[in-house]
């Protein structure tokens, strides 16, 4: 298994492989870049078929976090961790405690948050041995409601703000009354996004593989049920994919009738070239890692402490960032995803002073 010559290796500052035979813990932590601050990112537990698969995932995802946090103007770097194992079979308190001890040994250069396969209770168990976990504190959320650390409300609100910016740019309107929006995936983020849109007067279509999730939006928000086959292809103004990635692909893009794609799901583009394909089809794409940054903003302020107003004001800047991306894309003719990458790089490369700190940390722990 190659590391430095791995196709997903992108000058990552630090990688650590951790094994604890007593608990069965096998984990990899990847820190991509800390020039803006400590690397924050989820800890994923997944039954990877091979070590190579786990390495690929952690390298790719940690890099993505650098871009997401920089684009959101947070003093955070990018990192991610993966635990190799089936969360339903191999998860134990002892294993999570061992992970906590490993995180502590990294001295705070990586901070773990929940991700698929891990939950707030798991992070709390890790937290018995380290303070370098995030997204677990009960507090008043950015919206003034009690929060248990779940970032979904902030992600949904940020997606709503980003969707509004896209509508302003493409359709030249601020008022969302009567705007037609189709949402794929009515889970933690999708349902809350639907509620924001409903309150703003939008007309909604929804689909979720779980009938009860879809029903909730139909019954409580007056949304219209759609099918798996048509949710992304309805004659609406906006589609908001909030379920899974890779839904923007060779097959789907030519069939999309909406002029805007603005959804929270990660890795929406099947391949990088689908960014340009969307532009060629006249579809305004709000890059996923720009529009869904509300959650990471919320988690950041949990650690530093801030009033709900301050957190909300920061989430509101997602609209400004997207407007800048759309304007630059219009001026340059380049697709929005490419512009978002460029803007993120400008934002994390500017902070070069931190790079020396990062490499001295590497020397200490590598
Ligand atoms: P969730 O699991 O609560 O909701 C996802 C919903 O999508 C579920 O209701 C599920 O039944 C549904 N779904 C799954 N496959 C589907 C399909 N093929 N068609 C239609 N519906 C389907 O997850 P979430 O927290 O709401 O996150 C949604 C997306 O946003 C994910 O891609 C996640 O990675 C991304 N995201 C979430 C956050 C956050 O703060 N929760 C932050 C950034 C990005």
mmCIF file of C-alpha atoms and ligand atoms in Angstrom, residues 68 150-152 155 184-190 207-210 213 242-244 264-266 292 295, ligand 1:
data_model
loop_
_atom_site.group_PDB
_atom_site.id
_atom_site.type_symbol
_atom_site.label_atom_id
_atom_site.label_comp_id
_atom_site.label_asym_id
_atom_site.label_seq_id
_atom_site.Cartn_x
_atom_site.Cartn_y
_atom_site.Cartn_z
ATOM 1 C CA UNK A 68 -14.656 23.386 3.514
ATOM 2 C CA UNK A 150 -26.219 18.086 16.503
ATOM 3 C CA UNK A 151 -25.001 20.292 13.614
ATOM 4 C CA UNK A 152 -28.017 19.553 11.354
ATOM 5 C CA UNK A 155 -26.438 22.925 8.160
ATOM 6 C CA UNK A 184 -34.361 14.531 -2.192
ATOM 7 C CA UNK A 185 -33.869 13.106 1.327
ATOM 8 C CA UNK A 186 -36.043 14.396 4.163
ATOM 9 C CA UNK A 187 -33.767 13.496 7.075
ATOM 10 C CA UNK A 188 -32.160 15.711 9.693
ATOM 11 C CA UNK A 189 -31.103 18.378 7.222
ATOM 12 C CA UNK A 190 -33.712 17.895 4.470
ATOM 13 C CA UNK A 207 -38.967 12.157 -1.764
ATOM 14 C CA UNK A 208 -37.297 9.911 0.806
ATOM 15 C CA UNK A 209 -36.667 6.164 0.702
ATOM 16 C CA UNK A 210 -38.281 6.061 4.135
ATOM 17 C CA UNK A 213 -39.834 10.737 6.632
ATOM 18 C CA UNK A 242 -30.031 16.156 0.763
ATOM 19 C CA UNK A 243 -29.546 12.390 0.839
ATOM 20 C CA UNK A 244 -26.462 10.949 -0.796
ATOM 21 C CA UNK A 264 -26.646 19.728 1.497
ATOM 22 C CA UNK A 265 -25.464 16.252 0.541
ATOM 23 C CA UNK A 266 -21.693 15.784 0.373
ATOM 24 C CA UNK A 292 -23.363 22.767 3.649
ATOM 25 C CA UNK A 295 -22.603 22.418 10.623
HETATM 26 P P1 LIG B 1 -29.950 11.829 7.475
HETATM 27 O O1 LIG B 1 -29.473 10.426 7.459
HETATM 28 O O2 LIG B 1 -30.637 12.373 8.666
HETATM 29 O O3 LIG B 1 -30.935 12.083 6.223
HETATM 30 C C1 LIG B 1 -30.750 11.525 4.981
HETATM 31 C C2 LIG B 1 -32.116 11.151 4.458
HETATM 32 O O4 LIG B 1 -31.980 10.714 3.124
HETATM 33 C C3 LIG B 1 -32.766 10.018 5.245
HETATM 34 O O5 LIG B 1 -34.086 10.394 5.587
HETATM 35 C C4 LIG B 1 -32.749 8.850 4.268
HETATM 36 O O6 LIG B 1 -33.876 7.993 4.435
HETATM 37 C C5 LIG B 1 -32.790 9.570 2.957
HETATM 38 N N1 LIG B 1 -32.279 8.819 1.822
HETATM 39 C C6 LIG B 1 -31.247 7.938 1.771
HETATM 40 N N2 LIG B 1 -31.077 7.473 0.516
HETATM 41 C C7 LIG B 1 -32.020 8.094 -0.234
HETATM 42 C C8 LIG B 1 -32.374 8.033 -1.591
HETATM 43 N N3 LIG B 1 -31.732 7.218 -2.435
HETATM 44 N N4 LIG B 1 -33.381 8.815 -2.029
HETATM 45 C C9 LIG B 1 -34.056 9.625 -1.190
HETATM 46 N N5 LIG B 1 -33.786 9.706 0.128
HETATM 47 C C10 LIG B 1 -32.782 8.948 0.595
HETATM 48 O O7 LIG B 1 -28.684 12.699 7.082
HETATM 49 P P2 LIG B 1 -28.535 14.278 7.217
HETATM 50 O O8 LIG B 1 -27.795 14.577 8.466
HETATM 51 O O9 LIG B 1 -29.843 14.923 6.954
HETATM 52 O O10 LIG B 1 -27.535 14.578 6.017
HETATM 53 C C11 LIG B 1 -27.997 14.622 4.692
HETATM 54 C C12 LIG B 1 -26.836 14.839 3.743
HETATM 55 O O11 LIG B 1 -26.185 16.069 4.061
HETATM 56 C C13 LIG B 1 -25.744 13.769 3.831
HETATM 57 O O12 LIG B 1 -25.173 13.596 2.551
HETATM 58 C C14 LIG B 1 -24.716 14.389 4.751
HETATM 59 O O13 LIG B 1 -23.421 13.879 4.515
HETATM 60 C C15 LIG B 1 -24.807 15.837 4.332
HETATM 61 N N6 LIG B 1 -24.363 16.765 5.383
HETATM 62 C C16 LIG B 1 -24.978 16.759 6.587
HETATM 63 C C17 LIG B 1 -24.549 17.635 7.575
HETATM 64 C C18 LIG B 1 -25.215 17.660 8.929
HETATM 65 O O14 LIG B 1 -24.969 18.604 9.700
HETATM 66 N N7 LIG B 1 -26.069 16.703 9.261
HETATM 67 C C19 LIG B 1 -23.486 18.522 7.328
HETATM 68 C C20 LIG B 1 -22.897 18.533 6.053
HETATM 69 C C21 LIG B 1 -23.351 17.629 5.092
#
